[in-house]
């Protein structure tokens, strides 16, 4: 089966600019996750969707980050405006459902904010 | 608060030597523990989960609730085991399936 797809793979922007990342989960997976991984740290969950509804966004900096999954399939994560500390790898993952299901990760988008 | 601690950033061993990657967690409920692995230029992927009680690629991990640990072990390391290993805690919080990851341990197996 095809894995989780993400684009772009790399992005360089200046602070205060905006950026958007796209994720297409594995077909049939109801649950989608966005993680932020800062260099030297483990991934940190930003937001979890179940179909097109938000289950958990407690660690999403809502003043600058937004995410949507309008049709319950692919998803977009946006940062506006970006700060230097947003430099990280943004990982998308999906699972069949939310109950103890294995999460499958995409290749990630590496963001550098200058 | 829930937390996962991996005390070693780097573990270097020789091929054929035993490996133990340490993981301690902080959680008052019934934890679900996982080990994820990321090989060079590959995606993060699940290696094993404690509930499955299985051995994957020769690796095993036992949940010790008394010591709040979930160490990953392999009796004889292979060069292809070189990778970044993350311990993760899940299984709490109602409808959420979120994982809390440790900071990871880079395993380097020398020939």
PDB file of C-alpha atoms in Angstrom:
ATOM      1  CA  UNK A   1       0.000   0.000   0.000  1.00  0.00           C
ATOM      2  CA  UNK A   2       1.142   3.557  -0.599  1.00  0.00           C
ATOM      3  CA  UNK A   3       2.505   5.306   2.455  1.00  0.00           C
ATOM      4  CA  UNK A   4       1.748   8.705   3.919  1.00  0.00           C
ATOM      5  CA  UNK A   5       2.693  11.420   1.454  1.00  0.00           C
ATOM      6  CA  UNK A   6       3.901  14.893   2.411  1.00  0.00           C
ATOM      7  CA  UNK A   7       4.936  17.943   0.463  1.00  0.00           C
ATOM      8  CA  UNK A   8       7.063  19.900   0.154  1.00  0.00           C
ATOM      9  CA  UNK A   9      10.028  17.979   1.518  1.00  0.00           C
ATOM     10  CA  UNK A  10      12.024  21.113   2.284  1.00  0.00           C
ATOM     11  CA  UNK A  11      11.102  24.747   2.763  1.00  0.00           C
ATOM     12  CA  UNK A  12      13.166  27.812   3.591  1.00  0.00           C
ATOM     13  CA  UNK A  13      11.370  31.044   4.503  1.00  0.00           C
ATOM     14  CA  UNK A  14      12.088  34.253   6.328  1.00  0.00           C
ATOM     15  CA  UNK A  15      10.534  35.037   9.669  1.00  0.00           C
ATOM     16  CA  UNK A  16       7.083  36.589   9.516  1.00  0.00           C
ATOM     17  CA  UNK A  17       6.341  34.842   6.222  1.00  0.00           C
ATOM     18  CA  UNK A  18       3.642  32.204   5.946  1.00  0.00           C
ATOM     19  CA  UNK A  19       4.034  28.566   4.923  1.00  0.00           C
ATOM     20  CA  UNK A  20       1.761  25.590   4.343  1.00  0.00           C
ATOM     21  CA  UNK A  21       2.394  21.876   4.431  1.00  0.00           C
ATOM     22  CA  UNK A  22       0.284  19.184   2.841  1.00  0.00           C
ATOM     23  CA  UNK A  23      -0.319  15.597   3.916  1.00  0.00           C
ATOM     24  CA  UNK A  24      -2.141  12.730   2.247  1.00  0.00           C
ATOM     25  CA  UNK A  25      -2.680   9.803   4.633  1.00  0.00           C
ATOM     26  CA  UNK A  26      -2.884   6.131   3.799  1.00  0.00           C
ATOM     27  CA  UNK A  27      -6.171   5.370   2.083  1.00  0.00           C
ATOM     28  CA  UNK A  28      -8.886   4.427   4.552  1.00  0.00           C
ATOM     29  CA  UNK A  29      -7.107   5.799   7.604  1.00  0.00           C
ATOM     30  CA  UNK A  30      -9.540   7.788   9.704  1.00  0.00           C
ATOM     31  CA  UNK A  31      -7.034   9.344  12.084  1.00  0.00           C
ATOM     32  CA  UNK A  32      -4.427  11.888  11.043  1.00  0.00           C
ATOM     33  CA  UNK A  33      -1.735  13.489  13.176  1.00  0.00           C
ATOM     34  CA  UNK A  34       0.657  16.403  12.764  1.00  0.00           C
ATOM     35  CA  UNK A  35       3.846  16.336  14.819  1.00  0.00           C
ATOM     36  CA  UNK A  36       6.613  18.905  15.205  1.00  0.00           C
ATOM     37  CA  UNK A  37      10.134  17.580  15.692  1.00  0.00           C
ATOM     38  CA  UNK A  38      12.733  20.129  16.720  1.00  0.00           C
ATOM     39  CA  UNK A  39      16.363  19.142  16.272  1.00  0.00           C
ATOM     40  CA  UNK A  40      17.513  16.920  19.127  1.00  0.00           C
ATOM     41  CA  UNK A  41      14.009  16.233  20.391  1.00  0.00           C
ATOM     42  CA  UNK A  42      11.372  13.608  19.826  1.00  0.00           C
ATOM     43  CA  UNK A  43       8.239  14.347  17.820  1.00  0.00           C
ATOM     44  CA  UNK A  44       5.599  16.409  19.640  1.00  0.00           C
ATOM     45  CA  UNK A  45       1.944  16.119  18.683  1.00  0.00           C
ATOM     46  CA  UNK A  46       0.429  19.358  17.405  1.00  0.00           C
ATOM     47  CA  UNK A  47      -3.012  18.191  16.337  1.00  0.00           C
ATOM     48  CA  UNK A  48      -5.007  14.991  15.862  1.00  0.00           C
ATOM     49  CA  UNK A  49      -7.961  14.603  13.502  1.00  0.00           C
ATOM     50  CA  UNK A  50     -10.555  11.858  13.527  1.00  0.00           C
ATOM     51  CA  UNK A  51     -12.053  12.003  10.017  1.00  0.00           C
ATOM     52  CA  UNK A  52     -12.584  15.761   9.582  1.00  0.00           C
ATOM     53  CA  UNK A  53     -12.988  16.608  13.257  1.00  0.00           C
ATOM     54  CA  UNK A  54     -10.306  17.767  15.681  1.00  0.00           C
ATOM     55  CA  UNK A  55      -9.738  15.366  18.578  1.00  0.00           C
ATOM     56  CA  UNK A  56      -6.766  17.053  20.233  1.00  0.00           C
ATOM     57  CA  UNK A  57      -5.120  20.386  19.472  1.00  0.00           C
ATOM     58  CA  UNK A  58      -3.973  21.195  22.989  1.00  0.00           C
ATOM     59  CA  UNK A  59      -0.348  21.754  21.931  1.00  0.00           C
ATOM     60  CA  UNK A  60      -1.040  23.684  18.754  1.00  0.00           C
ATOM     61  CA  UNK A  61       0.048  27.354  19.012  1.00  0.00           C
ATOM     62  CA  UNK A  62      -3.250  28.631  17.740  1.00  0.00           C
ATOM     63  CA  UNK A  63      -2.130  32.245  17.406  1.00  0.00           C
ATOM     64  CA  UNK A  64       0.030  31.266  14.444  1.00  0.00           C
ATOM     65  CA  UNK A  65      -0.669  27.631  13.538  1.00  0.00           C
ATOM     66  CA  UNK A  66      -3.801  26.312  11.877  1.00  0.00           C
ATOM     67  CA  UNK A  67      -4.733  22.970  10.366  1.00  0.00           C
ATOM     68  CA  UNK A  68      -7.659  21.567   8.486  1.00  0.00           C
ATOM     69  CA  UNK A  69      -8.868  18.276   7.094  1.00  0.00           C
ATOM     70  CA  UNK A  70     -12.006  19.405   5.323  1.00  0.00           C
ATOM     71  CA  UNK A  71     -13.029  16.210   3.508  1.00  0.00           C
ATOM     72  CA  UNK A  72     -11.608  13.812   6.040  1.00  0.00           C
ATOM     73  CA  UNK A  73      -8.759  12.758   3.751  1.00  0.00           C
ATOM     74  CA  UNK A  74      -5.789  15.028   3.120  1.00  0.00           C
ATOM     75  CA  UNK A  75      -4.772  17.789   5.467  1.00  0.00           C
ATOM     76  CA  UNK A  76      -2.985  21.126   5.452  1.00  0.00           C
ATOM     77  CA  UNK A  77      -0.949  22.658   8.267  1.00  0.00           C
ATOM     78  CA  UNK A  78      -0.251  26.385   8.065  1.00  0.00           C
ATOM     79  CA  UNK A  79       2.037  28.709   9.958  1.00  0.00           C
ATOM     80  CA  UNK A  80       1.385  32.446   9.766  1.00  0.00           C
ATOM     81  CA  UNK A  81       3.545  34.314  10.638  1.00  0.00           C
ATOM     82  CA  UNK A  82       6.545  32.048  11.102  1.00  0.00           C
ATOM     83  CA  UNK A  83       9.086  32.545  13.866  1.00  0.00           C
ATOM     84  CA  UNK A  84      12.680  31.383  14.080  1.00  0.00           C
ATOM     85  CA  UNK A  85      11.726  28.775  16.667  1.00  0.00           C
ATOM     86  CA  UNK A  86       9.360  27.124  14.181  1.00  0.00           C
ATOM     87  CA  UNK A  87      12.368  25.642  12.384  1.00  0.00           C
ATOM     88  CA  UNK A  88      11.749  21.906  12.657  1.00  0.00           C
ATOM     89  CA  UNK A  89      10.653  18.806  10.805  1.00  0.00           C
ATOM     90  CA  UNK A  90       6.881  18.563  10.502  1.00  0.00           C
ATOM     91  CA  UNK A  91       5.700  14.985  10.438  1.00  0.00           C
ATOM     92  CA  UNK A  92       2.330  13.748   9.357  1.00  0.00           C
ATOM     93  CA  UNK A  93       1.099  10.335  10.474  1.00  0.00           C
ATOM     94  CA  UNK A  94      -2.070   8.348  10.034  1.00  0.00           C
ATOM     95  CA  UNK A  95      -3.682   5.341  11.653  1.00  0.00           C
ATOM     96  CA  UNK A  96      -6.647   3.178  10.806  1.00  0.00           C
ATOM     97  CA  UNK A  97      -8.489   4.483  13.829  1.00  0.00           C
ATOM     98  CA  UNK A  98      -7.622   6.087  17.140  1.00  0.00           C
ATOM     99  CA  UNK A  99      -7.883   3.009  19.350  1.00  0.00           C
ATOM    100  CA  UNK A 100      -4.397   1.601  19.910  1.00  0.00           C
ATOM    101  CA  UNK A 101      -3.673   1.576  16.195  1.00  0.00           C
ATOM    102  CA  UNK A 102      -0.182   1.749  14.752  1.00  0.00           C
ATOM    103  CA  UNK A 103       0.714   5.196  13.466  1.00  0.00           C
ATOM    104  CA  UNK A 104       2.372   5.341  10.039  1.00  0.00           C
ATOM    105  CA  UNK A 105       4.599   8.322   9.438  1.00  0.00           C
ATOM    106  CA  UNK A 106       5.313  10.331   6.325  1.00  0.00           C
ATOM    107  CA  UNK A 107       8.807  11.468   5.288  1.00  0.00           C
ATOM    108  CA  UNK A 108       8.348  14.872   6.898  1.00  0.00           C
ATOM    109  CA  UNK A 109       8.799  18.456   5.758  1.00  0.00           C
ATOM    110  CA  UNK A 110      11.968  20.147   6.927  1.00  0.00           C
ATOM    111  CA  UNK A 111      11.320  23.845   7.600  1.00  0.00           C
ATOM    112  CA  UNK A 112      14.053  26.411   8.092  1.00  0.00           C
ATOM    113  CA  UNK A 113      13.018  29.900   9.190  1.00  0.00           C
ATOM    114  CA  UNK A 114      15.693  32.562   8.680  1.00  0.00           C
TER     115      UNK A 114
ATOM    116  CA  UNK B   1       2.471  14.904  33.853  1.00  0.00           C
ATOM    117  CA  UNK B   2       3.271  12.201  31.359  1.00  0.00           C
ATOM    118  CA  UNK B   3       6.907  12.001  30.388  1.00  0.00           C
ATOM    119  CA  UNK B   4       9.331   9.681  28.614  1.00  0.00           C
ATOM    120  CA  UNK B   5      13.034   9.732  29.413  1.00  0.00           C
ATOM    121  CA  UNK B   6      15.778   8.243  27.302  1.00  0.00           C
ATOM    122  CA  UNK B   7      18.971   9.025  29.190  1.00  0.00           C
ATOM    123  CA  UNK B   8      21.434   8.172  26.432  1.00  0.00           C
ATOM    124  CA  UNK B   9      21.752  10.329  23.321  1.00  0.00           C
ATOM    125  CA  UNK B  10      24.259   7.939  21.779  1.00  0.00           C
ATOM    126  CA  UNK B  11      25.012   4.265  22.357  1.00  0.00           C
ATOM    127  CA  UNK B  12      27.960   2.789  20.514  1.00  0.00           C
ATOM    128  CA  UNK B  13      28.572  -0.970  20.546  1.00  0.00           C
ATOM    129  CA  UNK B  14      30.507  -3.483  18.497  1.00  0.00           C
ATOM    130  CA  UNK B  15      28.836  -5.983  16.217  1.00  0.00           C
ATOM    131  CA  UNK B  16      27.829  -9.067  18.181  1.00  0.00           C
ATOM    132  CA  UNK B  17      27.679  -7.244  21.508  1.00  0.00           C
ATOM    133  CA  UNK B  18      24.463  -7.036  23.544  1.00  0.00           C
ATOM    134  CA  UNK B  19      22.397  -3.887  23.308  1.00  0.00           C
ATOM    135  CA  UNK B  20      20.150  -2.231  25.859  1.00  0.00           C
ATOM    136  CA  UNK B  21      18.447   1.064  25.088  1.00  0.00           C
ATOM    137  CA  UNK B  22      16.965   2.566  28.210  1.00  0.00           C
ATOM    138  CA  UNK B  23      13.524   4.090  28.531  1.00  0.00           C
ATOM    139  CA  UNK B  24      11.742   5.301  31.648  1.00  0.00           C
ATOM    140  CA  UNK B  25       8.289   6.782  31.757  1.00  0.00           C
ATOM    141  CA  UNK B  26       6.144   8.792  34.099  1.00  0.00           C
ATOM    142  CA  UNK B  27       2.430   8.020  34.086  1.00  0.00           C
ATOM    143  CA  UNK B  28       0.028   7.105  36.863  1.00  0.00           C
ATOM    144  CA  UNK B  29      -2.413   5.064  34.778  1.00  0.00           C
ATOM    145  CA  UNK B  30      -2.064   1.982  32.592  1.00  0.00           C
ATOM    146  CA  UNK B  31       0.534   2.850  29.986  1.00  0.00           C
ATOM    147  CA  UNK B  32       0.911   1.712  26.425  1.00  0.00           C
ATOM    148  CA  UNK B  33       4.594   1.693  25.508  1.00  0.00           C
ATOM    149  CA  UNK B  34       6.139   1.618  22.061  1.00  0.00           C
ATOM    150  CA  UNK B  35       9.533   1.649  20.429  1.00  0.00           C
ATOM    151  CA  UNK B  36       9.809   3.484  17.108  1.00  0.00           C
ATOM    152  CA  UNK B  37      12.899   3.371  14.905  1.00  0.00           C
ATOM    153  CA  UNK B  38      14.222   5.623  12.168  1.00  0.00           C
ATOM    154  CA  UNK B  39      16.912   4.207   9.895  1.00  0.00           C
ATOM    155  CA  UNK B  40      19.057   6.581   7.864  1.00  0.00           C
ATOM    156  CA  UNK B  41      17.011   8.334   5.176  1.00  0.00           C
ATOM    157  CA  UNK B  42      13.881   6.387   6.089  1.00  0.00           C
ATOM    158  CA  UNK B  43      10.633   7.194   7.832  1.00  0.00           C
ATOM    159  CA  UNK B  44       9.903   6.795  11.467  1.00  0.00           C
ATOM    160  CA  UNK B  45       8.318   3.382  11.914  1.00  0.00           C
ATOM    161  CA  UNK B  46       6.982   1.204  14.689  1.00  0.00           C
ATOM    162  CA  UNK B  47       9.432  -1.413  15.913  1.00  0.00           C
ATOM    163  CA  UNK B  48       7.395  -3.005  18.663  1.00  0.00           C
ATOM    164  CA  UNK B  49       4.724  -2.375  21.265  1.00  0.00           C
ATOM    165  CA  UNK B  50       4.555  -3.897  24.712  1.00  0.00           C
ATOM    166  CA  UNK B  51       1.018  -5.166  24.319  1.00  0.00           C
ATOM    167  CA  UNK B  52       2.088  -7.440  21.454  1.00  0.00           C
ATOM    168  CA  UNK B  53       4.791  -9.159  23.492  1.00  0.00           C
ATOM    169  CA  UNK B  54       6.668 -10.018  20.324  1.00  0.00           C
ATOM    170  CA  UNK B  55      10.259  -9.967  19.167  1.00  0.00           C
ATOM    171  CA  UNK B  56      10.997  -7.882  16.083  1.00  0.00           C
ATOM    172  CA  UNK B  57      14.370  -8.131  14.329  1.00  0.00           C
ATOM    173  CA  UNK B  58      15.691  -9.822  17.470  1.00  0.00           C
ATOM    174  CA  UNK B  59      14.641  -6.926  19.719  1.00  0.00           C
ATOM    175  CA  UNK B  60      12.492  -7.378  22.804  1.00  0.00           C
ATOM    176  CA  UNK B  61      11.201  -5.000  25.432  1.00  0.00           C
ATOM    177  CA  UNK B  62       9.541  -5.779  28.741  1.00  0.00           C
ATOM    178  CA  UNK B  63       7.310  -3.370  30.566  1.00  0.00           C
ATOM    179  CA  UNK B  64       8.364  -3.083  34.211  1.00  0.00           C
ATOM    180  CA  UNK B  65       5.661  -1.140  36.004  1.00  0.00           C
ATOM    181  CA  UNK B  66       7.534  -1.217  39.299  1.00  0.00           C
ATOM    182  CA  UNK B  67      10.543   0.521  37.801  1.00  0.00           C
ATOM    183  CA  UNK B  68       8.430   2.391  35.203  1.00  0.00           C
ATOM    184  CA  UNK B  69      10.795   1.199  32.501  1.00  0.00           C
ATOM    185  CA  UNK B  70      10.525  -0.248  28.998  1.00  0.00           C
ATOM    186  CA  UNK B  71      14.098  -0.962  27.978  1.00  0.00           C
ATOM    187  CA  UNK B  72      14.822  -2.298  24.488  1.00  0.00           C
ATOM    188  CA  UNK B  73      17.195  -5.235  24.295  1.00  0.00           C
ATOM    189  CA  UNK B  74      18.947  -7.353  21.710  1.00  0.00           C
ATOM    190  CA  UNK B  75      21.475 -10.053  22.568  1.00  0.00           C
ATOM    191  CA  UNK B  76      23.712  -9.644  19.508  1.00  0.00           C
ATOM    192  CA  UNK B  77      23.833  -6.312  17.684  1.00  0.00           C
ATOM    193  CA  UNK B  78      24.101  -6.166  13.892  1.00  0.00           C
ATOM    194  CA  UNK B  79      25.426  -3.286  11.805  1.00  0.00           C
ATOM    195  CA  UNK B  80      21.993  -2.870  10.216  1.00  0.00           C
ATOM    196  CA  UNK B  81      20.588  -2.073  13.667  1.00  0.00           C
ATOM    197  CA  UNK B  82      22.297   1.315  13.523  1.00  0.00           C
ATOM    198  CA  UNK B  83      19.489   3.852  13.715  1.00  0.00           C
ATOM    199  CA  UNK B  84      17.678   6.364  15.897  1.00  0.00           C
ATOM    200  CA  UNK B  85      15.392   4.728  18.447  1.00  0.00           C
ATOM    201  CA  UNK B  86      12.511   6.516  20.151  1.00  0.00           C
ATOM    202  CA  UNK B  87      10.534   5.264  23.095  1.00  0.00           C
ATOM    203  CA  UNK B  88       6.920   6.483  23.186  1.00  0.00           C
ATOM    204  CA  UNK B  89       4.074   6.508  25.672  1.00  0.00           C
ATOM    205  CA  UNK B  90       0.465   6.298  24.624  1.00  0.00           C
ATOM    206  CA  UNK B  91      -2.859   4.832  25.625  1.00  0.00           C
ATOM    207  CA  UNK B  92      -4.408   7.579  27.713  1.00  0.00           C
ATOM    208  CA  UNK B  93      -6.666  10.593  27.456  1.00  0.00           C
ATOM    209  CA  UNK B  94     -10.005   9.283  26.239  1.00  0.00           C
ATOM    210  CA  UNK B  95     -10.432   9.505  22.472  1.00  0.00           C
ATOM    211  CA  UNK B  96      -6.927  10.618  21.783  1.00  0.00           C
ATOM    212  CA  UNK B  97      -4.263   8.229  20.532  1.00  0.00           C
ATOM    213  CA  UNK B  98      -1.451  10.687  20.909  1.00  0.00           C
ATOM    214  CA  UNK B  99       2.045   9.541  21.631  1.00  0.00           C
ATOM    215  CA  UNK B 100       4.595  11.205  23.871  1.00  0.00           C
ATOM    216  CA  UNK B 101       8.075  10.548  22.547  1.00  0.00           C
ATOM    217  CA  UNK B 102      11.403  10.524  24.310  1.00  0.00           C
ATOM    218  CA  UNK B 103      14.346  12.444  22.890  1.00  0.00           C
ATOM    219  CA  UNK B 104      15.722   9.355  21.198  1.00  0.00           C
ATOM    220  CA  UNK B 105      18.927   7.311  21.351  1.00  0.00           C
ATOM    221  CA  UNK B 106      21.230   6.953  18.387  1.00  0.00           C
ATOM    222  CA  UNK B 107      22.517   3.388  18.220  1.00  0.00           C
ATOM    223  CA  UNK B 108      25.782   2.992  16.349  1.00  0.00           C
ATOM    224  CA  UNK B 109      26.948  -0.571  15.760  1.00  0.00           C
ATOM    225  CA  UNK B 110      30.625  -0.704  14.865  1.00  0.00           C
ATOM    226  CA  UNK B 111      31.982  -3.502  12.648  1.00  0.00           C
TER     227      UNK B 111
END
